[in-house]
Tab-separated table of C-alpha atoms and ligand atoms in Angstrom:
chain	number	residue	atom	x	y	z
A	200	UNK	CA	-30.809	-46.935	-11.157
A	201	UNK	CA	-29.632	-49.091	-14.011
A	202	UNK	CA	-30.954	-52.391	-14.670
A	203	UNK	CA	-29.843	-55.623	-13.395
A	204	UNK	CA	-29.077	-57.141	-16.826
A	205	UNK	CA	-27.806	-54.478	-19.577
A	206	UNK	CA	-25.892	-56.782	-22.462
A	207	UNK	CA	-24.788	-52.986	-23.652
A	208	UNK	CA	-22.884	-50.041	-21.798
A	209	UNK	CA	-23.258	-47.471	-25.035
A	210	UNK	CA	-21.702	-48.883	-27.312
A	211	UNK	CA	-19.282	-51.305	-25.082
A	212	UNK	CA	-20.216	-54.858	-24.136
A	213	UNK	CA	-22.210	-57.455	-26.451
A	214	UNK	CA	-21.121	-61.327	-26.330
A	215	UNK	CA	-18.798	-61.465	-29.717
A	216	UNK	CA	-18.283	-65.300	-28.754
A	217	UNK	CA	-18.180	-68.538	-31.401
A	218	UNK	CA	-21.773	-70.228	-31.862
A	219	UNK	CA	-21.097	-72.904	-29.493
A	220	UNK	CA	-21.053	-70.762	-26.188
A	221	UNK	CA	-24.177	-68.888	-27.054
A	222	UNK	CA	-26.176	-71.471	-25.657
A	223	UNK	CA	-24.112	-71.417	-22.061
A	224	UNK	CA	-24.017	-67.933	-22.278
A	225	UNK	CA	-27.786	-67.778	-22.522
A	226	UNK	CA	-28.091	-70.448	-19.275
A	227	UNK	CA	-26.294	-68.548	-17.132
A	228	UNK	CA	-27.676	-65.627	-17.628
A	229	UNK	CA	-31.251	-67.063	-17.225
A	230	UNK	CA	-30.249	-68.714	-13.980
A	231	UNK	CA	-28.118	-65.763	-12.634
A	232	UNK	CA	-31.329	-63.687	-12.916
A	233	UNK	CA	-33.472	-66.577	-11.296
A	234	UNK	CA	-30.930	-66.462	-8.604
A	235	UNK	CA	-30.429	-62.819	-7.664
A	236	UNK	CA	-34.635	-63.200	-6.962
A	237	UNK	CA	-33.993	-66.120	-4.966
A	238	UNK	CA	-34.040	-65.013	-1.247
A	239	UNK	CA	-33.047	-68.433	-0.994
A	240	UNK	CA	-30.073	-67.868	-2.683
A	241	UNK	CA	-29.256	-64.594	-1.255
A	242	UNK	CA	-29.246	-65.753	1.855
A	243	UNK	CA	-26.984	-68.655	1.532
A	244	UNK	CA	-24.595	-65.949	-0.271
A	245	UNK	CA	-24.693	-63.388	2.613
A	246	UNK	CA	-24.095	-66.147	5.213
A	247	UNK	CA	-20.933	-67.164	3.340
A	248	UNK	CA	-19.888	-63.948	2.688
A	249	UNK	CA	-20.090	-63.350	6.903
A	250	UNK	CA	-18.850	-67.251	7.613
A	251	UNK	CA	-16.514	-67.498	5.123
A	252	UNK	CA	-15.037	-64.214	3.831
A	253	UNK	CA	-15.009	-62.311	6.490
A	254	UNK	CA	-17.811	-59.709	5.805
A	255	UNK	CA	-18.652	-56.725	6.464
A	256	UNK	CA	-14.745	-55.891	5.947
A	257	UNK	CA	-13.607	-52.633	7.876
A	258	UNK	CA	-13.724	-48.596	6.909
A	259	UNK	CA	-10.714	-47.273	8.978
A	260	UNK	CA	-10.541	-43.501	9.372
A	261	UNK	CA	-6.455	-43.266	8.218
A	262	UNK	CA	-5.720	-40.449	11.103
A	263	UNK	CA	-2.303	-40.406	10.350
A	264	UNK	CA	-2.397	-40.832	6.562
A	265	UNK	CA	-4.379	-37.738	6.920
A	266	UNK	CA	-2.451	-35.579	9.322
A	267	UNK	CA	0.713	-36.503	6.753
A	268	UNK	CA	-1.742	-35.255	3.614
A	269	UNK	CA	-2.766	-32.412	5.908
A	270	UNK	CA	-5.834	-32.102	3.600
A	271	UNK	CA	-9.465	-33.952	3.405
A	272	UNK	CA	-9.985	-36.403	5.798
A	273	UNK	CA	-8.686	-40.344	4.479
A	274	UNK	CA	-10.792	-43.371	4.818
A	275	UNK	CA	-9.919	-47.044	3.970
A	276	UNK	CA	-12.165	-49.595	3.127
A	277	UNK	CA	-9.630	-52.975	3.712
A	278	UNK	CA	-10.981	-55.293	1.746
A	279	UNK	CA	-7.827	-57.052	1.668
A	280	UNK	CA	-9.150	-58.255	5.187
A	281	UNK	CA	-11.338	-60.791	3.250
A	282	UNK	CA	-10.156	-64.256	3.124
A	283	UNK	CA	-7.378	-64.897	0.487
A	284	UNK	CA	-6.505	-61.097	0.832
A	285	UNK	CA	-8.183	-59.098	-1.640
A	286	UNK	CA	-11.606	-58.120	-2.985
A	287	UNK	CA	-11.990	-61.461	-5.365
A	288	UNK	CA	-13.570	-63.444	-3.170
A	289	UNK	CA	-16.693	-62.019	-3.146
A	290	UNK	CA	-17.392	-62.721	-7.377
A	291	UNK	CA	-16.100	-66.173	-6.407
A	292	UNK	CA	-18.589	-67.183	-4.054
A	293	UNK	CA	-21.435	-65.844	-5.602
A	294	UNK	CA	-20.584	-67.490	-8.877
A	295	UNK	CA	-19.993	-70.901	-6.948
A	296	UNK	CA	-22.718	-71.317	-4.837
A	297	UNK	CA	-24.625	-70.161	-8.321
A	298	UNK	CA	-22.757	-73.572	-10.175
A	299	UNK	CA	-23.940	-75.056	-7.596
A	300	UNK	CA	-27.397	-74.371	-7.783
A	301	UNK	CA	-27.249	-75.124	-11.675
A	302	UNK	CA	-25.977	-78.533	-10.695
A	303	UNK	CA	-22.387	-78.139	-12.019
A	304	UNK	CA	-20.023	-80.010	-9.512
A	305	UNK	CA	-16.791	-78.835	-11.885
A	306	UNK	CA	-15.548	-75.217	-12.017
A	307	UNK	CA	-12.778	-73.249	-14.277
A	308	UNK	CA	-11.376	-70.372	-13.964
A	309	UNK	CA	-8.673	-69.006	-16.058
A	310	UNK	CA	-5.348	-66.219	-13.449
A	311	UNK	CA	-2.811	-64.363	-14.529
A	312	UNK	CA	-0.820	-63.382	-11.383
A	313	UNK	CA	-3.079	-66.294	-9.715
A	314	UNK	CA	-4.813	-63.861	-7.022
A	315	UNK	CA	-8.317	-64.710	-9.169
A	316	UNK	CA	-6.827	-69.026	-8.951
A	317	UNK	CA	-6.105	-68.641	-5.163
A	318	UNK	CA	-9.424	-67.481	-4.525
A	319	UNK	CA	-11.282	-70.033	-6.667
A	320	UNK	CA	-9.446	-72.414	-5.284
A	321	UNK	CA	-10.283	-71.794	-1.526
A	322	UNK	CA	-14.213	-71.358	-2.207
A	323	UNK	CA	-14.299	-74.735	-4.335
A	324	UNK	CA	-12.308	-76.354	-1.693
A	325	UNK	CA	-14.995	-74.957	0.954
A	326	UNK	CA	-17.745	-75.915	-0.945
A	327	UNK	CA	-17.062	-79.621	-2.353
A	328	UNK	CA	-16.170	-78.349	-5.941
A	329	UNK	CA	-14.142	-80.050	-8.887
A	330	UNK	CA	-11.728	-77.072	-9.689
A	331	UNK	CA	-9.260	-76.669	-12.573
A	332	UNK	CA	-7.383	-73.018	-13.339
A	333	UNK	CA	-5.975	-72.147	-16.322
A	334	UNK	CA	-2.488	-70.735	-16.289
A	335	UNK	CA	0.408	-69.094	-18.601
A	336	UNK	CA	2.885	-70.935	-18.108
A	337	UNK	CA	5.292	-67.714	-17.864
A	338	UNK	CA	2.532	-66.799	-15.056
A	339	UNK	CA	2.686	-70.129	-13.207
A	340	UNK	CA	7.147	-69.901	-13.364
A	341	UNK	CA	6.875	-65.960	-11.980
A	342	UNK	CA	4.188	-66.893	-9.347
A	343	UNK	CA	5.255	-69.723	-7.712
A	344	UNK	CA	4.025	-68.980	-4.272
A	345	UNK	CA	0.262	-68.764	-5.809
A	346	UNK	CA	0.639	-71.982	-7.520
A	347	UNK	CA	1.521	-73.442	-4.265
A	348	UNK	CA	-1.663	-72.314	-2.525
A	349	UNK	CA	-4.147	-73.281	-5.085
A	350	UNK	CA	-2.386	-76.765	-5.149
A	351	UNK	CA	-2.814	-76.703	-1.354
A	352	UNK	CA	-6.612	-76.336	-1.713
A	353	UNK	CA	-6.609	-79.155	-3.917
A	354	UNK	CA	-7.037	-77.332	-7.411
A	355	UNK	CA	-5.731	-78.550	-10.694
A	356	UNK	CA	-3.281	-75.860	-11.853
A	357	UNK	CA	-3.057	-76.280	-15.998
A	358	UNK	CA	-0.013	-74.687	-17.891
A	359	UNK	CA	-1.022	-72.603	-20.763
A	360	UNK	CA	1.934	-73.085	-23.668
A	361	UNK	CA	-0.046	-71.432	-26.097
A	362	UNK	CA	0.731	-67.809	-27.199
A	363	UNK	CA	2.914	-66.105	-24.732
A	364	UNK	CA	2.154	-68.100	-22.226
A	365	UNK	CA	0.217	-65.177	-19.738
A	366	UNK	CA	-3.222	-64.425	-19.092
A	367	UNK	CA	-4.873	-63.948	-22.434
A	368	UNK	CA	-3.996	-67.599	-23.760
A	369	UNK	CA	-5.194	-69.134	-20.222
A	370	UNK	CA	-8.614	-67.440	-21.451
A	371	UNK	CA	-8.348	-68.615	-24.676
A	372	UNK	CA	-7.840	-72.176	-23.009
A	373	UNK	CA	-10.512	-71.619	-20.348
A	374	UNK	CA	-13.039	-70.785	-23.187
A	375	UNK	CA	-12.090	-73.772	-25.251
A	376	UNK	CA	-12.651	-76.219	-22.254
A	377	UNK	CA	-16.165	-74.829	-21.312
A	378	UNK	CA	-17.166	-75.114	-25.627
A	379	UNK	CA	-16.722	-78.859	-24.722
A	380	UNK	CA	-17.503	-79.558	-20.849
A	381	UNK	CA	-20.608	-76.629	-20.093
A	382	UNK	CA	-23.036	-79.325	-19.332
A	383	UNK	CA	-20.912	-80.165	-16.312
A	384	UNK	CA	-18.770	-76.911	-15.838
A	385	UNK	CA	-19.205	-73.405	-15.119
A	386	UNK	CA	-16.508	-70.956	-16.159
A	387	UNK	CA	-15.974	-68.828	-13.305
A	388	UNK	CA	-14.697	-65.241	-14.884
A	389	UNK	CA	-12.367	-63.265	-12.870
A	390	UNK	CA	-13.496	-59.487	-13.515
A	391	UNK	CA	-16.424	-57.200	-14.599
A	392	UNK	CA	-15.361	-58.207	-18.670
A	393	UNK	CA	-16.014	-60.326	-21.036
A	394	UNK	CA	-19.036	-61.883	-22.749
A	395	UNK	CA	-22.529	-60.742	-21.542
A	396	UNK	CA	-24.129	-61.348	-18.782
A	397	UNK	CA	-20.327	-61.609	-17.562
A	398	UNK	CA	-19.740	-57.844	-16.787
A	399	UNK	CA	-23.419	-57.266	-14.897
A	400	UNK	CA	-22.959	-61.073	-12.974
A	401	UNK	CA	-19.303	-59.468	-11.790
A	402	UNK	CA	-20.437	-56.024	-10.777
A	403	UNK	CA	-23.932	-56.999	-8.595
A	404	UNK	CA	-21.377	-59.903	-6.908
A	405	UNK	CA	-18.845	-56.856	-6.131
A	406	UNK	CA	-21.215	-54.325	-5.410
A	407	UNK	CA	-21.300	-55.616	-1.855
A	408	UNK	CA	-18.191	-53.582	-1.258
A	409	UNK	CA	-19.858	-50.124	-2.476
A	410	UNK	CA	-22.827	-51.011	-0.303
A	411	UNK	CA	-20.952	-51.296	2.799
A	412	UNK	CA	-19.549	-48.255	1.999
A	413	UNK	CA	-22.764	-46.248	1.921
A	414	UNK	CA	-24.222	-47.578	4.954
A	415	UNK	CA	-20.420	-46.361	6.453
A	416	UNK	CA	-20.911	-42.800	5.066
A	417	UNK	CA	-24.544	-42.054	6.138
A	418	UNK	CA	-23.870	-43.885	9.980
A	419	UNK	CA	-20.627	-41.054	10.481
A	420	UNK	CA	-22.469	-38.768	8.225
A	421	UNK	CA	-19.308	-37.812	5.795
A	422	UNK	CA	-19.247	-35.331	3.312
A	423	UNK	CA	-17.514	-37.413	0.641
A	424	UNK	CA	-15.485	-35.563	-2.239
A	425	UNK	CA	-14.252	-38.669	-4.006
A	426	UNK	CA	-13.713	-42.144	-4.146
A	427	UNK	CA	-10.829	-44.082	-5.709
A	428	UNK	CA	-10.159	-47.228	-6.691
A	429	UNK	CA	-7.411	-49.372	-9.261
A	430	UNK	CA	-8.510	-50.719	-12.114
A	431	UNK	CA	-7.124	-53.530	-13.982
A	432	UNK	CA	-10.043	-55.433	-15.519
A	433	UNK	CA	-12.465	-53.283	-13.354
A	434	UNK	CA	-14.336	-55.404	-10.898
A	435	UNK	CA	-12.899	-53.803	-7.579
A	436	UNK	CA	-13.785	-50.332	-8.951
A	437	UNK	CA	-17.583	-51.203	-10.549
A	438	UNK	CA	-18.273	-52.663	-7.204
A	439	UNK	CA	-17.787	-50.094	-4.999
A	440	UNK	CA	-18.710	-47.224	-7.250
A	441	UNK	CA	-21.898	-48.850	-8.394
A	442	UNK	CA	-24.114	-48.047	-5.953
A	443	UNK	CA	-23.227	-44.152	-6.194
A	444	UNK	CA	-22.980	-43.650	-9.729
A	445	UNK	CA	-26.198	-41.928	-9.380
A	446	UNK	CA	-25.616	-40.346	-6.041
A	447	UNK	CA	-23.892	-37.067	-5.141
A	448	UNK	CA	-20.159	-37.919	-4.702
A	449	UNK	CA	-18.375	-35.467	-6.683
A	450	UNK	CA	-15.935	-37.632	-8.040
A	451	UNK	CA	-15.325	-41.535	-8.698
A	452	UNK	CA	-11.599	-42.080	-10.103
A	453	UNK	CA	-10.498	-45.009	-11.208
A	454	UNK	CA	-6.556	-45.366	-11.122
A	455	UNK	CA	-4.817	-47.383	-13.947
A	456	UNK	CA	-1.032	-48.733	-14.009
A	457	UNK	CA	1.187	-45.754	-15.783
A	458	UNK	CA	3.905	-48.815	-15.135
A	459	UNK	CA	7.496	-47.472	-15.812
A	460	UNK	CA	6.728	-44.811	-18.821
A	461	UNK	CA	4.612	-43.193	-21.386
A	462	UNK	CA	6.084	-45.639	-24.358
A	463	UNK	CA	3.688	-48.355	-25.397
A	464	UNK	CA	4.577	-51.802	-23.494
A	465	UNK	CA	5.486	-50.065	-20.581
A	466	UNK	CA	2.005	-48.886	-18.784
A	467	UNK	CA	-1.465	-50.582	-18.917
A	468	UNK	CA	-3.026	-47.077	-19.456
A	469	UNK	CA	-6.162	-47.653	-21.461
A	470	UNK	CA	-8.690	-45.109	-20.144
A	471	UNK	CA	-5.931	-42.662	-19.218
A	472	UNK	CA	-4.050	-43.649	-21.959
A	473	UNK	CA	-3.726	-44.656	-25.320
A	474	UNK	CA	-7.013	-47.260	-25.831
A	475	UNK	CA	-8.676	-47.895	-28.997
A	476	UNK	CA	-11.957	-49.773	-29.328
A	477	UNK	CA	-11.599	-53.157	-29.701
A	478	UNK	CA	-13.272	-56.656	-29.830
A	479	UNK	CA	-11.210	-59.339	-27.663
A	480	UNK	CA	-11.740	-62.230	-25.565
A	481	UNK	CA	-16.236	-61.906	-26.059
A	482	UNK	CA	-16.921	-57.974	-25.412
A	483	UNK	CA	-16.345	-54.265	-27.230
A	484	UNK	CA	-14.446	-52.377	-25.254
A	485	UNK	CA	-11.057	-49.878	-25.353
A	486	UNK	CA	-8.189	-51.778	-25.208
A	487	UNK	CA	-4.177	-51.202	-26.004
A	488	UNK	CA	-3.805	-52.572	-29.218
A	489	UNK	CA	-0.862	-52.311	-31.263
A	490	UNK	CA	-0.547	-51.396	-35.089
A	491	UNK	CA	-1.631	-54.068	-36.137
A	492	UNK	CA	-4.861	-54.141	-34.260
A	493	UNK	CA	-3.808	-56.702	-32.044
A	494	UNK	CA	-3.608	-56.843	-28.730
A	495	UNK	CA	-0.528	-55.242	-27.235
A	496	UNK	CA	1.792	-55.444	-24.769
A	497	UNK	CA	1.634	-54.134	-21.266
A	498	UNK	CA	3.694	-53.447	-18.292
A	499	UNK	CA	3.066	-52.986	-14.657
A	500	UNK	CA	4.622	-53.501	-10.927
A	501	UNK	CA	1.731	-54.749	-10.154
A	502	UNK	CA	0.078	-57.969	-12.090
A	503	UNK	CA	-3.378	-57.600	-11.089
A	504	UNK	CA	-2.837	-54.425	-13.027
A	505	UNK	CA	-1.175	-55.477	-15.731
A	506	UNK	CA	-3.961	-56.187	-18.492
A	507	UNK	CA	-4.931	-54.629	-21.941
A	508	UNK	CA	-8.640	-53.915	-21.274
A	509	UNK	CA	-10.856	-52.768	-19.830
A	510	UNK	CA	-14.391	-54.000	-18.226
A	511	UNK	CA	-17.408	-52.432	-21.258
A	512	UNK	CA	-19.221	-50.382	-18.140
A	513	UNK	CA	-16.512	-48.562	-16.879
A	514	UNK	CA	-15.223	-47.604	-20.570
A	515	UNK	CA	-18.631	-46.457	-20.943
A	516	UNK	CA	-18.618	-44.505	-17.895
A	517	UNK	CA	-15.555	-43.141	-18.262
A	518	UNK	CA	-16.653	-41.725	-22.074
A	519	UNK	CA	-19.694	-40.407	-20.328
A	520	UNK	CA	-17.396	-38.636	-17.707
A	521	UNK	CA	-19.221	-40.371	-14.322
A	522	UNK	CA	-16.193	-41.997	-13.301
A	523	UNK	CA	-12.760	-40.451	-14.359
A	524	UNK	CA	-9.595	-42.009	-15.241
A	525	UNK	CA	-6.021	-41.400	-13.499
A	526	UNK	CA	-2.938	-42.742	-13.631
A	527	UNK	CA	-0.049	-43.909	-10.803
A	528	UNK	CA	3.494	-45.239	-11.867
A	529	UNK	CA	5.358	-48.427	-10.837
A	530	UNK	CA	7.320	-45.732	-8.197
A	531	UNK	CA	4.876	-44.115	-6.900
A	532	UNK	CA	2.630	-47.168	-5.954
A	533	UNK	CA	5.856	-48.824	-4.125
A	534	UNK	CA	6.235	-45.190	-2.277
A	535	UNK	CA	2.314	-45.718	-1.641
A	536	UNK	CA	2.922	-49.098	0.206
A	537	UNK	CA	5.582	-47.974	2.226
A	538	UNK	CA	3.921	-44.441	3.256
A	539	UNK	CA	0.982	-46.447	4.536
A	540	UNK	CA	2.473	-49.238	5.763
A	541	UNK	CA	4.388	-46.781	8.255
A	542	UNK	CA	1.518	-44.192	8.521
A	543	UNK	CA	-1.255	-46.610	9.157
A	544	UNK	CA	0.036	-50.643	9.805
A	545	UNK	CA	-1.944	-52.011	6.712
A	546	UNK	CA	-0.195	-53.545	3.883
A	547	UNK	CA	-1.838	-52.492	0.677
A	548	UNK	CA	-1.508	-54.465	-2.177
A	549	UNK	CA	0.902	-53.197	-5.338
A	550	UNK	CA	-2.483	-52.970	-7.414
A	551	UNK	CA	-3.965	-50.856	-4.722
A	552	UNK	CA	-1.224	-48.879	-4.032
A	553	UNK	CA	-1.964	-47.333	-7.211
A	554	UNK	CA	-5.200	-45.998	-5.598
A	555	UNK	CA	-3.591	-45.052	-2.492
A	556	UNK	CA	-0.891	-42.985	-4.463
A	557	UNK	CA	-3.577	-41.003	-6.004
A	558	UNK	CA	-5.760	-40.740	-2.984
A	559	UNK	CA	-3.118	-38.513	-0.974
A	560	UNK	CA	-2.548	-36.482	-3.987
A	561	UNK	CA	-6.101	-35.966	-3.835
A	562	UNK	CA	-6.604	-35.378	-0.476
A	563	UNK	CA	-4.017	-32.446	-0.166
A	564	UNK	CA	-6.192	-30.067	-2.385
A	565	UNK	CA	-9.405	-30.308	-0.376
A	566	UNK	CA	-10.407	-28.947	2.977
A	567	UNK	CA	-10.613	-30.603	6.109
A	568	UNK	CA	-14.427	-30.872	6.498
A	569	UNK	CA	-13.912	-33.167	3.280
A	570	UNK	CA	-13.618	-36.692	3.160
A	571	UNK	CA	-12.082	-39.307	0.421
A	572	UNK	CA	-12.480	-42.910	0.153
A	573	UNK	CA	-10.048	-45.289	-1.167
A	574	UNK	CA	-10.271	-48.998	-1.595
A	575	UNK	CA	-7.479	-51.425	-0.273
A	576	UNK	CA	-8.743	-54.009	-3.145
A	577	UNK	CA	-5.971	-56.213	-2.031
A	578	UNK	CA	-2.961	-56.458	0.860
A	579	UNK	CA	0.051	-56.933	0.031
A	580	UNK	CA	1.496	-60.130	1.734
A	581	UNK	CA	1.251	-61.747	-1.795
A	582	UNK	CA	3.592	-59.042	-2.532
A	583	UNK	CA	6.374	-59.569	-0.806
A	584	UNK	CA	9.213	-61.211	-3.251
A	585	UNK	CA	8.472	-58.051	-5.189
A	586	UNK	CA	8.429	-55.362	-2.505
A	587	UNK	CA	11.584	-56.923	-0.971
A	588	UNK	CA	13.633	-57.260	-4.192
A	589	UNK	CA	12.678	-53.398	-4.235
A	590	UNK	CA	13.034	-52.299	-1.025
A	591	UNK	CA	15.496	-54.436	0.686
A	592	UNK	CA	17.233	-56.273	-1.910
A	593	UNK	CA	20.358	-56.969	-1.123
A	594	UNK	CA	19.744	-58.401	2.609
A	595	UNK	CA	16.673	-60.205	0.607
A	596	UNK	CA	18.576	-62.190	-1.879
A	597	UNK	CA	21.068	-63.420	0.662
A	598	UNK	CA	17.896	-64.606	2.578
A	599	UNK	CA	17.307	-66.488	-0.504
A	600	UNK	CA	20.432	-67.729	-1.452
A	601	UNK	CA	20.644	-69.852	2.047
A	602	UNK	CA	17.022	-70.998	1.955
A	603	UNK	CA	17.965	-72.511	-1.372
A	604	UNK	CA	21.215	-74.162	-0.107
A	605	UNK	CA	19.917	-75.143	3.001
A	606	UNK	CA	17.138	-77.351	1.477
A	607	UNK	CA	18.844	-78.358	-1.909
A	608	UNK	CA	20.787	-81.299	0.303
B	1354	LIG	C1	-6.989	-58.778	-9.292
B	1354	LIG	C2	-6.758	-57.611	-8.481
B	1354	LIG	C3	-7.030	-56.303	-8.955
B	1354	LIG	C4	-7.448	-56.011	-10.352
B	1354	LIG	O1	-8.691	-56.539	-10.727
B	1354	LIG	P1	-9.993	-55.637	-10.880
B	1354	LIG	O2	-10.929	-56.541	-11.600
B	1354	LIG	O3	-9.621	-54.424	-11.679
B	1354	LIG	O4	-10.458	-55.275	-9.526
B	1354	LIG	C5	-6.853	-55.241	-8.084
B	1354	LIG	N1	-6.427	-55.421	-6.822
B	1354	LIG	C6	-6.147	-56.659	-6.332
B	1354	LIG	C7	-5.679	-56.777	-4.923
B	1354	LIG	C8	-6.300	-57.792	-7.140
B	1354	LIG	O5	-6.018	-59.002	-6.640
């Protein structure tokens, strides 16, 4: 098994950060390491993770999804049955009850479609928590309905004006804050990246999800071929192949955002794609960079998707060929939602979709004694303004058109 702490994946990872956060960098790790040998602390983190989240989410056996496939047997592990719908929640709380025990009542966090905000939100709401988010300002204008929510649980929503306004400059922002305020805030990261001991803190917080899954497998005693995940920054993927990357399962694929084509700007294909090592935002990793080295433009249905790099383990695994890289379009992860939706009555997420796509692909080639995993990272209620401009859109913007005149008076 790997260790714990690893700083370096190969040659991805390190903590490329300014002078200043060294020192914060260092604390956290120190008392991340303390904590995770804390049975005090573990405790207290599994009993929120029951209370609070929702935990141990479901595996469903998708009988119908299967039948349809007519191929391996199709299981679903819904995390999006977690509170705040999606697999975030679980890095949140462990990194907040972990500010907590270093005696930092103040908490930042930097979203981009504001699924990472939303959950921040709710935990420091739950847990007596100071909480600002960092936004884009584009971001906050296309996610209204996520703005909303964290506002509801009483965060500070910032608007980023820097840049281009999206996710990168709300890290830029969120990293500039804690340079000035660490003695009194942690910077609660969103995914398995950035500086060290970011992308190992992220992973053992997720791996909860793998673990489940393995307990699952050996109780029905399945003979898994493969198991799929998305991957935007990583953390939904690392968690819940972790615990397996030395195991037996044939295959652990990670499915990236092929977005509307094959042109640069319109996918977030790194892996799968077109991505070039890199130093951005704290860590080495492959990211899509454009001519001039910087860092390029992306494009997918889904935002959680939608992101230039790429978390340093899973680059690493995926040059070492443990965990392989695939890719779903924009069209086939809105044919994914729909197809299980009506199959099986669970709403995946866009960004999950991806994996879902993939998964019945997948599952057609194998035999029926065979089984494949796929992880709902997300469901999609979050979704719908998207799905129903998509699916239903003329019927939807009429909806729309008399909500706004009926409360504009
Ligand atoms: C944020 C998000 C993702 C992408 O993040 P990872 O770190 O790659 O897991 C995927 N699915 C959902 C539902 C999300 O909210």
């Amino acid at each position: 098994m790997e260790q714990l702490y690893n700083d370096f994946f190969g040659s991805f990872g390190g903590k490329y950060v300014a002078e200043i956060l060294r020192t914060p960098l260092d604390m956290l790790k120190e008392e991340w390491l303390k904590a995770m040998n804390s049975s005090g602390f573990r405790h207290e983190l599994d009993r929120m993770l029951r209370e609070f989240a929702g935990r141990p989410t479901p595996l469903m056996y998708a009988e119908n999804a299967t039948k349809a496939a007519s191929g391996a047997k199709i299981f679903i592990k819904l995390e999006g049955l977690a509170n705040t719908g999606a697999h975030k929640i679980n890095n949140v709380l462990g990194q907040a009850l972990l500010a907590k025990k270093m005696g930092k009542n103040r908490v930042i966090a930097e979203t981009g479609a504001g699924q990472h905000g939303f959950a921040t939100a709710a935990v420091c709401a739950k847990l007596g928590l100071e909480c600002q988010i960092y936004m884009g300002e584009i971001d906050m204008k296309r996610q209204r309905p996520n703005v909303f929510w964290m506002e509801l649980f009483g965060a500070k929503v910032v608007p980023v004006e820097s840049g281009s306004g999206t996710l990168k400059d709300a890290v830029n922002e969120a990293l500039r804050d804690w340079a000035a305020s660490f003695e009194t805030t942690h910077y609660l990261l969103g995914s398995a990246l950035g500086p060290s001991p970011y992308p190992d803190m992220v992973r053992e917080f997720q791996s909860v999800v793998g673990i489940e899954v393995e307990k699952e497998i050996k109780y029905r005693g399945l003979d898994v071929e493969a198991l799929i995940a998305c991957v935007g920054g990583g953390s939904n993927a690392i968690g819940f192949f972790y615990p397996f990357l030395e195991k037996k399962i044939p295959r652990l694929i990670g499915v990236e955002a092929g977005g509307s084509g094959d042109e640069p700007g319109s996918h977030a294909a790194r892996m799968s794609g077109a991505g070039r090592a890199g130093i951005v935002h704290g860590y080495k990793s492959l990211f899509l960079l454009d001519d001039d080295g910087q860092v390029g433009t992306t494009h997918s249905v889904s935002a959680g998707l939608d992101y230039p790099g790429i978390g340093p383990q899973l680059a690493h695994l995926g040059q070492t060929g443990r965990v392989e890289f695939l890719k779903a379009s924009d069209t086939e992860a809105l044919e994914a939602v729909q197809f299980f939706s009506r199959n099986e009555g669970v709403v995946f997420a866009l960004e999950s979709a991806h994996a879902g796509a993939m998964t019945v692909k997948i599952a057609k080639d194998l035999p029926r004694e065979k089984s494949v995993i796929v992880n709902m990272s997300g469901r999609g209620d979050k979704d719908l303004f998207i799905l129903a401009s998509n699916l239903d859109n003329e019927r939807w913007c009429s909806f729309l058109k008399k909500e706004v005149k009926d409360n504009e008076s």
